[in-house]
Tab-separated table of C-alpha atoms in Angstrom:
chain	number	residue	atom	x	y	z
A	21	UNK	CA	88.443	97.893	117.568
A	22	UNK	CA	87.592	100.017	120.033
A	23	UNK	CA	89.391	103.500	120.604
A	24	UNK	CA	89.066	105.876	123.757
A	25	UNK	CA	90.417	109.141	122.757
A	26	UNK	CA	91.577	111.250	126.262
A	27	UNK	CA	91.650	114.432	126.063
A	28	UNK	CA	91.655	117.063	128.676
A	29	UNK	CA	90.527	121.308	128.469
A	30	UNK	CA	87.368	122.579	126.699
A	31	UNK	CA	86.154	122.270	123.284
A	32	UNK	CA	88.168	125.354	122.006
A	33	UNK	CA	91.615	124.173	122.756
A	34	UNK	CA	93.890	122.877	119.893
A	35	UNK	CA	94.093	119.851	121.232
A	36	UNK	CA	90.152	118.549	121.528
A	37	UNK	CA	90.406	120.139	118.346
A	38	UNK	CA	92.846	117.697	116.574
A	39	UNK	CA	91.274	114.943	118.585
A	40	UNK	CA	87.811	115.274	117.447
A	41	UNK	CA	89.162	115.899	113.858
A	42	UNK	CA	90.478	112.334	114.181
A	43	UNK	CA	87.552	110.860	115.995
A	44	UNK	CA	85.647	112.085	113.314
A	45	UNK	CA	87.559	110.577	110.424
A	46	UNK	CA	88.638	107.242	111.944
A	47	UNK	CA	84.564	106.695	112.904
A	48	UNK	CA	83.789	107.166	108.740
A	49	UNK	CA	86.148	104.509	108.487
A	50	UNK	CA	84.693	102.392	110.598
A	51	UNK	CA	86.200	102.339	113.568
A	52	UNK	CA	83.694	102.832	117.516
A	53	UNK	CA	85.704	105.925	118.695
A	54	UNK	CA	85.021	107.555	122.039
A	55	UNK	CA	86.094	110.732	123.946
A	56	UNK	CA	86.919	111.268	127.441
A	57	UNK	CA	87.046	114.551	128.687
A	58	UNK	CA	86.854	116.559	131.899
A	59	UNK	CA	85.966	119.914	132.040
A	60	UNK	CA	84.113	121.458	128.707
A	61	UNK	CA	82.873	125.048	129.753
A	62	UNK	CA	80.046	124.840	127.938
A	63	UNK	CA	78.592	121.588	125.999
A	64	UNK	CA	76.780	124.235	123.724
A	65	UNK	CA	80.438	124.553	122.317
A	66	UNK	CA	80.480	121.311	120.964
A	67	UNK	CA	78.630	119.503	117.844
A	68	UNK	CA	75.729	117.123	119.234
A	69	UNK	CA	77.839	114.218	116.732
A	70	UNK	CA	80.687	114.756	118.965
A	71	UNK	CA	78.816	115.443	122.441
A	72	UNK	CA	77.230	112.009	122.070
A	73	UNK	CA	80.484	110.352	122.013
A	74	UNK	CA	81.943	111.719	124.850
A	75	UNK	CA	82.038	110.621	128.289
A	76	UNK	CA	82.880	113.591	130.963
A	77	UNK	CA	84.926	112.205	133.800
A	78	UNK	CA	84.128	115.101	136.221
A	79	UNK	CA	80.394	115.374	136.223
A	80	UNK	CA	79.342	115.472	139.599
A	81	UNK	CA	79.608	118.405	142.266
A	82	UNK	CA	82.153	116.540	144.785
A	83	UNK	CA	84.671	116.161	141.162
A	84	UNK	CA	84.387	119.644	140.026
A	85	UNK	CA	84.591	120.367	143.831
A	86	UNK	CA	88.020	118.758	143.912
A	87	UNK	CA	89.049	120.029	140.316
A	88	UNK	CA	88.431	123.016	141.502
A	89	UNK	CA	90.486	123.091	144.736
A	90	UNK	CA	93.355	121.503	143.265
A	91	UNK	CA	93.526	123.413	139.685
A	92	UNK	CA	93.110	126.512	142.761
A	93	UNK	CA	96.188	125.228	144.472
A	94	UNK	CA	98.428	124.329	141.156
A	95	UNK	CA	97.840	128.097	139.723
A	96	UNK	CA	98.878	129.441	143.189
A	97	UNK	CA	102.299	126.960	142.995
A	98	UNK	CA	103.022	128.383	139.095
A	99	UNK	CA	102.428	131.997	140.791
A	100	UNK	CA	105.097	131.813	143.365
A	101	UNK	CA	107.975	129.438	141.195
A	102	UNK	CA	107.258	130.352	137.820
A	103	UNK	CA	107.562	134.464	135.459
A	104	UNK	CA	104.189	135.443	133.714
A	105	UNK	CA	102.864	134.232	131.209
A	106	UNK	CA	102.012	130.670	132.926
A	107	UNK	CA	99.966	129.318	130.827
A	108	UNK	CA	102.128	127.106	128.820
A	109	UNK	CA	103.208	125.160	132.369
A	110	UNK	CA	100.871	122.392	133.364
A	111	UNK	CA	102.153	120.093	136.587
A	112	UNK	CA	99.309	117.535	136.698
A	113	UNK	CA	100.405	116.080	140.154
A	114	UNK	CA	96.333	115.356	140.811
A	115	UNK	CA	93.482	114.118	138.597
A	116	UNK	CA	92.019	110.763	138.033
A	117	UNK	CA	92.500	107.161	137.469
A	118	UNK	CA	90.983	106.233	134.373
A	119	UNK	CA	91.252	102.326	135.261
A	120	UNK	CA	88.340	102.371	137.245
A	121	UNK	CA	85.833	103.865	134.405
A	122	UNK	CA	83.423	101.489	132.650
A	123	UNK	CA	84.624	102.997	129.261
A	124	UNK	CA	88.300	102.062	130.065
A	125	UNK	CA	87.332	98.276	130.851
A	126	UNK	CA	85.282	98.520	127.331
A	127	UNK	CA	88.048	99.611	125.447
A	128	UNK	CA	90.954	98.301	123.049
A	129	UNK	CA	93.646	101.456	122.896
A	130	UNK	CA	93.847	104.212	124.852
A	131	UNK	CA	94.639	106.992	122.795
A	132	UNK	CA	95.932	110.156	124.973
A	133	UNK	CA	95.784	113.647	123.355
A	134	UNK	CA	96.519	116.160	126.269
A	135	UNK	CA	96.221	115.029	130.477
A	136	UNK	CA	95.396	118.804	131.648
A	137	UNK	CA	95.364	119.663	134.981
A	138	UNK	CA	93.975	118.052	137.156
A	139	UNK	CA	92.479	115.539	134.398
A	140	UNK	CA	94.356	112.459	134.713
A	141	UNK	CA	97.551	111.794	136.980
A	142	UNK	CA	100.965	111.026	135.928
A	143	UNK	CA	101.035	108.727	138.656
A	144	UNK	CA	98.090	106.433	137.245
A	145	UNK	CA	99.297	105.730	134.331
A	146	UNK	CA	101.720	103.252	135.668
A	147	UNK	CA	98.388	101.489	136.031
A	148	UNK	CA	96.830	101.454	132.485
A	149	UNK	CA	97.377	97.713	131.043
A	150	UNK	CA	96.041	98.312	127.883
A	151	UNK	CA	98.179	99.741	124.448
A	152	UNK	CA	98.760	103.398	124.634
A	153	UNK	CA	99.160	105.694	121.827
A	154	UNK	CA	99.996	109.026	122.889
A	155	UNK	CA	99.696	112.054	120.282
A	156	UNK	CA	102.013	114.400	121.967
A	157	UNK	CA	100.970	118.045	120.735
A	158	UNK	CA	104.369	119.825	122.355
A	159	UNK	CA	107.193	119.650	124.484
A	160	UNK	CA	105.410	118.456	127.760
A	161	UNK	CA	105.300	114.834	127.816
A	162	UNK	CA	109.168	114.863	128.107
A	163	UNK	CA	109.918	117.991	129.778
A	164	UNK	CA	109.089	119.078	133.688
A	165	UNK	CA	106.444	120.996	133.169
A	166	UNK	CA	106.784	123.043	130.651
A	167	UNK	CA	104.610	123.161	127.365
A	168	UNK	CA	107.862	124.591	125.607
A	169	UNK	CA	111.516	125.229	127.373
A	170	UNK	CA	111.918	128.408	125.309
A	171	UNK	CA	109.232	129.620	128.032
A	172	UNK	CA	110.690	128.581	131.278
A	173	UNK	CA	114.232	128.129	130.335
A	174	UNK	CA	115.582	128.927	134.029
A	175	UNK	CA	112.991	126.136	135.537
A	176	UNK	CA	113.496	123.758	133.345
A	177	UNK	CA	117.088	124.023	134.653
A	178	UNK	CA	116.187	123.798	138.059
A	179	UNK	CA	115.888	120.750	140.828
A	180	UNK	CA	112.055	120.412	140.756
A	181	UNK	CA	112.311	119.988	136.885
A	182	UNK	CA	114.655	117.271	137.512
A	183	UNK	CA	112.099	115.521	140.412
A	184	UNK	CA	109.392	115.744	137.741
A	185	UNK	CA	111.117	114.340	134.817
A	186	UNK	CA	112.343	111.446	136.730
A	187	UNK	CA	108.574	110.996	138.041
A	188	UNK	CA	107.675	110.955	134.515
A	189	UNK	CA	110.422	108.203	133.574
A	190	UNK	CA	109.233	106.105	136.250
A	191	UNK	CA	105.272	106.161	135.610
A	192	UNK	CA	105.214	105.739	131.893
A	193	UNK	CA	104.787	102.356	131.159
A	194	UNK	CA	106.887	100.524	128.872
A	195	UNK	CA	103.865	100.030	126.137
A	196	UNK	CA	103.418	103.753	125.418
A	197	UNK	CA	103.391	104.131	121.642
A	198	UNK	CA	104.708	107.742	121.611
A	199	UNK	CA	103.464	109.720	118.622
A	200	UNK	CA	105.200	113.369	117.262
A	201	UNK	CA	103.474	115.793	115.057
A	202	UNK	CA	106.735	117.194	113.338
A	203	UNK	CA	109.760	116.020	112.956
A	204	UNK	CA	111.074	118.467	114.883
A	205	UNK	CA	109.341	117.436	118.201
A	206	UNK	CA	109.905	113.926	117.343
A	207	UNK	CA	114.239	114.963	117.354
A	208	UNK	CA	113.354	116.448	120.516
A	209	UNK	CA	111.701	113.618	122.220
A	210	UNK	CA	114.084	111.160	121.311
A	211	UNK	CA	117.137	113.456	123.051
A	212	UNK	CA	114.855	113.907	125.884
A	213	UNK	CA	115.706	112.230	129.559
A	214	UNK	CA	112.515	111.199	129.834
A	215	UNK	CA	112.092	109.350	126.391
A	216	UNK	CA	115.191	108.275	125.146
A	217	UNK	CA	114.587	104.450	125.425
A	218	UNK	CA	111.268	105.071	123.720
A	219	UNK	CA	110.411	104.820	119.717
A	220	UNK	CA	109.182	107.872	119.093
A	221	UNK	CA	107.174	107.825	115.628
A	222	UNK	CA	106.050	110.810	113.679
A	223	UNK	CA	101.950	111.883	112.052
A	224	UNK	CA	101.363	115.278	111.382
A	225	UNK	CA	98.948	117.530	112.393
A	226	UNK	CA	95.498	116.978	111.160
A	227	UNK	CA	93.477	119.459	109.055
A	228	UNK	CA	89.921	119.636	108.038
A	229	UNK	CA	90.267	120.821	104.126
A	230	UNK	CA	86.444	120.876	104.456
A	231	UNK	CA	86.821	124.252	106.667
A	232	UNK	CA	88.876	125.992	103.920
A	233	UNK	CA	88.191	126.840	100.497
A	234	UNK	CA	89.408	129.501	98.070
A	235	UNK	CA	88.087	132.952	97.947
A	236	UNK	CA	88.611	135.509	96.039
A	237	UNK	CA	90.662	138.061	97.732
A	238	UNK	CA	88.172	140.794	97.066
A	239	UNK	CA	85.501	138.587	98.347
A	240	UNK	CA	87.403	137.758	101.441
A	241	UNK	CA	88.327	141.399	102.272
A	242	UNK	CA	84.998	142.476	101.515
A	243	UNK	CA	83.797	140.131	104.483
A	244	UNK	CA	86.042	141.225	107.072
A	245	UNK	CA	85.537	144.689	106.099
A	246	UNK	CA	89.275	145.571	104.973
A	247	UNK	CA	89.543	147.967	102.214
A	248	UNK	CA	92.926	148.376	100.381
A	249	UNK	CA	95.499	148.167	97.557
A	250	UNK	CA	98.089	147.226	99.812
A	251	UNK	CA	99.597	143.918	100.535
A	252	UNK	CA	98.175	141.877	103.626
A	253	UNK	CA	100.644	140.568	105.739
A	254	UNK	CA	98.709	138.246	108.103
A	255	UNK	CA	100.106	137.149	111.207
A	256	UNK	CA	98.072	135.094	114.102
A	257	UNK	CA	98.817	132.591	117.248
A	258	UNK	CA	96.865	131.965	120.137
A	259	UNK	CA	99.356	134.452	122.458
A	260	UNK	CA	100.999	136.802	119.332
A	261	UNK	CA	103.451	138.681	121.623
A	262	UNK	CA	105.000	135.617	123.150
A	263	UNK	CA	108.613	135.343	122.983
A	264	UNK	CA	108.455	132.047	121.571
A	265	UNK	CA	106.329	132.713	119.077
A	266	UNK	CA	109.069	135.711	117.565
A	267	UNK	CA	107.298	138.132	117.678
A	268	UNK	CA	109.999	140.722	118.801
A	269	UNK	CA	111.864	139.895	115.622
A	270	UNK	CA	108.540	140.000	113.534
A	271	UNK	CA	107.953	143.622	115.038
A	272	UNK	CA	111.886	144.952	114.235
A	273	UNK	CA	110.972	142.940	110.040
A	274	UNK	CA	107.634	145.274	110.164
A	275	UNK	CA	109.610	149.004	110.811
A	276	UNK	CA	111.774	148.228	108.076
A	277	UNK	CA	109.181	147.728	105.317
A	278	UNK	CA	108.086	150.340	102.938
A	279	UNK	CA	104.583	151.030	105.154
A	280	UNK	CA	103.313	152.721	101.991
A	281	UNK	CA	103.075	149.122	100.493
A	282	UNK	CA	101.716	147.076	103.864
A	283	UNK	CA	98.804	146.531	105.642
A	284	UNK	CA	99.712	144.212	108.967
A	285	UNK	CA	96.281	142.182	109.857
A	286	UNK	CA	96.549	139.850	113.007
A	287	UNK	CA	94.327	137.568	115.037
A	288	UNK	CA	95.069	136.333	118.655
A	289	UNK	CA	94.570	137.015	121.927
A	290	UNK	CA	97.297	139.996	121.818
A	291	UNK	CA	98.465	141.854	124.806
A	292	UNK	CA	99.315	145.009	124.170
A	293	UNK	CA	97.755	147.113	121.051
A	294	UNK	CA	100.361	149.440	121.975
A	295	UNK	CA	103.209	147.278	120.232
A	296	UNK	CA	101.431	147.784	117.540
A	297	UNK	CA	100.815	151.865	117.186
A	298	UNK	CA	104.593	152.026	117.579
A	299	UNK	CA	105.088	150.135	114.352
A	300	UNK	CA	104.071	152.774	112.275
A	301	UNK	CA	101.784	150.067	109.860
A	302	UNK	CA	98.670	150.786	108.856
A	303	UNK	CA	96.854	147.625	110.715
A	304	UNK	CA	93.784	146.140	112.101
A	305	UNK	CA	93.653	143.243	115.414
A	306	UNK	CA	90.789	141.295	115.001
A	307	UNK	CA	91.409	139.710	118.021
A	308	UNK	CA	90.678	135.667	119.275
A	309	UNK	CA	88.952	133.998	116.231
A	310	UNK	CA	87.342	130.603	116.774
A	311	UNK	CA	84.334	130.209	113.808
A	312	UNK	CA	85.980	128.288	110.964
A	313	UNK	CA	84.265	130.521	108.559
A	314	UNK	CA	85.642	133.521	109.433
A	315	UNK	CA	89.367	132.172	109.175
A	316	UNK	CA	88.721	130.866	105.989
A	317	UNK	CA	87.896	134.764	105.048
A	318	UNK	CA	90.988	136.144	106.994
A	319	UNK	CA	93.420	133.758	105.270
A	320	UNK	CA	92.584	134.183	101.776
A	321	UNK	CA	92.585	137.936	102.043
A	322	UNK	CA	96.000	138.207	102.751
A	323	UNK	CA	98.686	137.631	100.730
A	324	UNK	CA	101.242	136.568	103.019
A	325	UNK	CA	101.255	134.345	106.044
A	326	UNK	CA	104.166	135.479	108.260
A	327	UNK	CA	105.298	132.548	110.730
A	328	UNK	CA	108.262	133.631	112.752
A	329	UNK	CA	108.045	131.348	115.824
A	330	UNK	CA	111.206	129.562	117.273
A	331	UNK	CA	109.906	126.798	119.062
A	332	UNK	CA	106.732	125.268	117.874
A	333	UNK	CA	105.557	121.705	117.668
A	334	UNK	CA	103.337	122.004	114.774
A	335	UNK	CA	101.331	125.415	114.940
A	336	UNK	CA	98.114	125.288	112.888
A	337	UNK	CA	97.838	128.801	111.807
A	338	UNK	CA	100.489	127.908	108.821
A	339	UNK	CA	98.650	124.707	107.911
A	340	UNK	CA	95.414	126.641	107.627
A	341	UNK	CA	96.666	129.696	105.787
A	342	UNK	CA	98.676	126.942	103.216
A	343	UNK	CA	94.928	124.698	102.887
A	344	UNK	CA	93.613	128.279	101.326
A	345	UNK	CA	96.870	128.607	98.866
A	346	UNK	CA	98.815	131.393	100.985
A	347	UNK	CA	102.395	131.202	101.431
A	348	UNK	CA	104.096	131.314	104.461
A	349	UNK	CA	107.407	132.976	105.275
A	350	UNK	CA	109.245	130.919	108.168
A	351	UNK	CA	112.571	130.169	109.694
A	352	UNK	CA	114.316	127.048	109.147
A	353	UNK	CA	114.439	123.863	111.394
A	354	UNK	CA	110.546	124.765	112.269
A	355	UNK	CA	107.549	122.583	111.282
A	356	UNK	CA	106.406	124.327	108.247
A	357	UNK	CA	110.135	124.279	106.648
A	358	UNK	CA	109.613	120.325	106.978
A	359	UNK	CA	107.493	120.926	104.389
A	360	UNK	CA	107.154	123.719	102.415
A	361	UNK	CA	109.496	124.529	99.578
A	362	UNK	CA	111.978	127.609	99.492
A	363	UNK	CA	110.747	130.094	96.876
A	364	UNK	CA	107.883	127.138	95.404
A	365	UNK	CA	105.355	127.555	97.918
A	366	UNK	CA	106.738	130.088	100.380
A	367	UNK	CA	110.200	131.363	101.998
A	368	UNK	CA	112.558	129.671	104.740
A	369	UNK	CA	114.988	131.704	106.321
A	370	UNK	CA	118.429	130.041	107.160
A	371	UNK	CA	118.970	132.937	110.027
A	372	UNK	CA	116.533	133.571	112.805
A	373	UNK	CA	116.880	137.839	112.286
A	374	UNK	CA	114.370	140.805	111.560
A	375	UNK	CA	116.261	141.544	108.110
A	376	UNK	CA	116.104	138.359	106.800
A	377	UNK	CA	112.412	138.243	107.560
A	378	UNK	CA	111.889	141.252	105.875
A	379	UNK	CA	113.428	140.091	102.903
A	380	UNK	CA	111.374	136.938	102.927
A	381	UNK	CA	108.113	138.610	103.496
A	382	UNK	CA	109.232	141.246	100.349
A	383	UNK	CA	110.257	138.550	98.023
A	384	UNK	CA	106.878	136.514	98.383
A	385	UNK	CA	105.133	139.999	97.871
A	386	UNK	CA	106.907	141.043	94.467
A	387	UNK	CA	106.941	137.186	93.179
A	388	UNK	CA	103.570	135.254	93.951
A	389	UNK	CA	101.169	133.855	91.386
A	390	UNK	CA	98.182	132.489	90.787
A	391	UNK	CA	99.378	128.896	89.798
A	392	UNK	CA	101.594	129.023	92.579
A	393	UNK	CA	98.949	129.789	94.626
A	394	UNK	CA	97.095	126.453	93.639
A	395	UNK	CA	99.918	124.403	93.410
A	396	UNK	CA	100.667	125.256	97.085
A	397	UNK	CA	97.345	124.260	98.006
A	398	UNK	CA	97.070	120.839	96.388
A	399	UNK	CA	100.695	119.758	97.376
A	400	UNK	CA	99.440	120.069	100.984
A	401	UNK	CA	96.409	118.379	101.322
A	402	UNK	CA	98.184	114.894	100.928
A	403	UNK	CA	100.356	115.828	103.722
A	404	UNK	CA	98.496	116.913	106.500
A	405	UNK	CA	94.877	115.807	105.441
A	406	UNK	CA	92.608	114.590	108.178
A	407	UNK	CA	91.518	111.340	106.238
A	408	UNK	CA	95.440	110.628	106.020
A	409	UNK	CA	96.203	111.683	108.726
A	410	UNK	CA	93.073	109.011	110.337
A	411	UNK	CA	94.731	106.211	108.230
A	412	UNK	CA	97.921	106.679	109.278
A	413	UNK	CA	96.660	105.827	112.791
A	414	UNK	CA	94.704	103.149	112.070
A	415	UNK	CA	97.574	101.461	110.728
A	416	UNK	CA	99.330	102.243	114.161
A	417	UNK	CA	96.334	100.550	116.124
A	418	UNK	CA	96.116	97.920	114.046
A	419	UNK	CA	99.777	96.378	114.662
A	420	UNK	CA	99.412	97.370	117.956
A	421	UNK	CA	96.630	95.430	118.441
A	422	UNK	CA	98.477	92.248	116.406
């Protein structure tokens, strides 16, 4: 059995992150897994055990001529059609066609993580003959454009949308084995235009419970350098201030704690530190945070992982905080209520408002323990685990392949 794993970006985004997780796993049990990739900023990012198992599509100087001229031309199209922030919009109109590669001839599945822009076309894959799985990591496999709709509500409404989900209908073959991280994505995908008449299966996320072990909070603190009594209430996402991600309604929950009691610690690539001077909260931004290490410290220093997003495939940032016996305080119909238990291992809110929030992120405060703690932490690692999570889709390859 032989797996080609395609995924597009650099080493730091979530989903080469997920992918190599898998790769990883599914190799120690025994499966030849490869990568393709386009565009890594720097190979020094990446592991030599996963370097040598990747093959990079865009290697010479007339491909990252081209990538560059078209990725050039796609940002200037999301500049004139589409608000700020634009990052969560890919249109992947050019690229390549993997059917020509040596690798694709040599392999068994084809196992898509994220296209990218300008990695591999929508249009080719009318072409690929061989069994697809496709591990769709948010909203755009079935939308027209859009990572999430919460984002670009008013496109996603428009005429262009439309053109691009019906572009998307018509290229993806029949055989696409169509794969959701949550149920919540996988609901979505099913009532989608562009995947209705698909079977739409459902693997969570995959984390590595090697990256995160319990510390002491003392310890922990000590290592980031955070000194107090108070209680930690950690909040972090890739782009904290986004709309999406609730972070107005996290900010109104914050003014109406005692501040006496808090201490607000977030990690992220955040915006504006203004946002947070207004809050009142004693606080400290520690900004983006990739080493592994360094989570570990920042999650089990806190004592309360706040996760107020409204739309969210899976999110990590929970999963991660959970793996180190933190609870989380969410809103309901989101991917960590599919799994966490109301008042046993954290707090789901039935209403998406700043009060209830508050509420949630006081009652976790006044009525965590210890053997909560660890019984949050064990309960979890047979859900999202990364050797599961690896046997779950060999399972999937293996009928496919029968």
């Amino acid at each position: 059995m032989k797996i080609l794993h395609v995924i597009g970006g650099s080493f730091e985004d979530g989903a080469f992150k997920g992918a190599s997780i898998l790769h990883k796993n599914l190799k120690e049990l025994g499966v030849e897994s490869k990568i393709l990739n386009n565009r890594l900023k720097n190979k020094d990012d990446i592991n030599n055990e996963i370097l040598k198992d990747t093959i990079f599509i865009h290697d010479s100087f007339l491909q990252k001529f081209f990538g560059f001229v078209t990725l050039a031309f796609e940002k200037f199209l999301k500049f004139i059609f589409l608000p700020s922030p634009r990052s969560t919009f890919t249109i992947s109109i050019f690229g390549s066609d993997i059917t020509k590669l040596k690798i694709y001839k040599e392999s068994d599945i084809i196992h898509i993580h994220w296209l990218d822009q300008n990695f591999i076309k929508i249009s080719s894959l009318s072409k690929i003959k061989k069994p697809i799985v496709w591990t769709m990591r948010d909203m755009w496999p079935f939308t027209g454009g859009s990572h999430y709709t919460m984002d670009f509500e008013k496109y996603e409404k428009s005429l262009l949308s439309k053109i691009i989900k019906n572009f998307k209908k018509k290229n993806y073959p029949k055989h696409i084995n169509f794969i959701a991280i949550s149920n919540w994505l996988q609901s979505e995908a099913k009532k989608s235009f562009v995947l209705n008449n698909f079977d739409v299966k459902k693997i969570y996320n995959n984390i590595d419970l090697r990256d995160f072990n319990l510390l002491s909070k003392v310890e922990a603190r000590s290592k980031i350098k955070i000194s107090t009594s108070k209680k930690i209430i950690l909040y972090g996402a890739q782009n904290p201030q986004s709309q999406r991600k609730g972070w107005d309604i996290l900010k109104r929950a914050l003014r109406k704690l005692d501040k006496s009691k808090y201490f607000f610690l977030i990690f992220g690539n955040f915006w504006s530190k203004k946002d947070l001077d207004k809050i009142g909260i004693e606080y400290k931004s520690l900004g983006f945070v990739d080493d592994k290490k360094k989570l570990n410290q920042i999650y089990c220093s806190s004592d309360v992982f706040v996760f107020p997003s409204l739309q969210e495939a899976f999110g990590k940032t929970w999963a991660e905080a959970v793996t180190c016996g933190i609870p989380v305080v969410c809103f309901k119909e989101t991917c960590p209520s599919e799994i966490i238990e109301h008042k046993v291992d954290g707090f789901i809110i039935n209403q998406i408002n700043s009060d209830k929030l508050k509420d949630g992120i006081e009652w976790i405060s006044n009525n965590w323990t210890n053997d909560r703690e660890e019984k949050a932490r064990n309960k979890k690692k047979f859900v999202f685990e990364s050797k599961k999570i690896a046997s779950q889709y060999l399972e999937i390859y293996k009928k496919i392949l029968n």
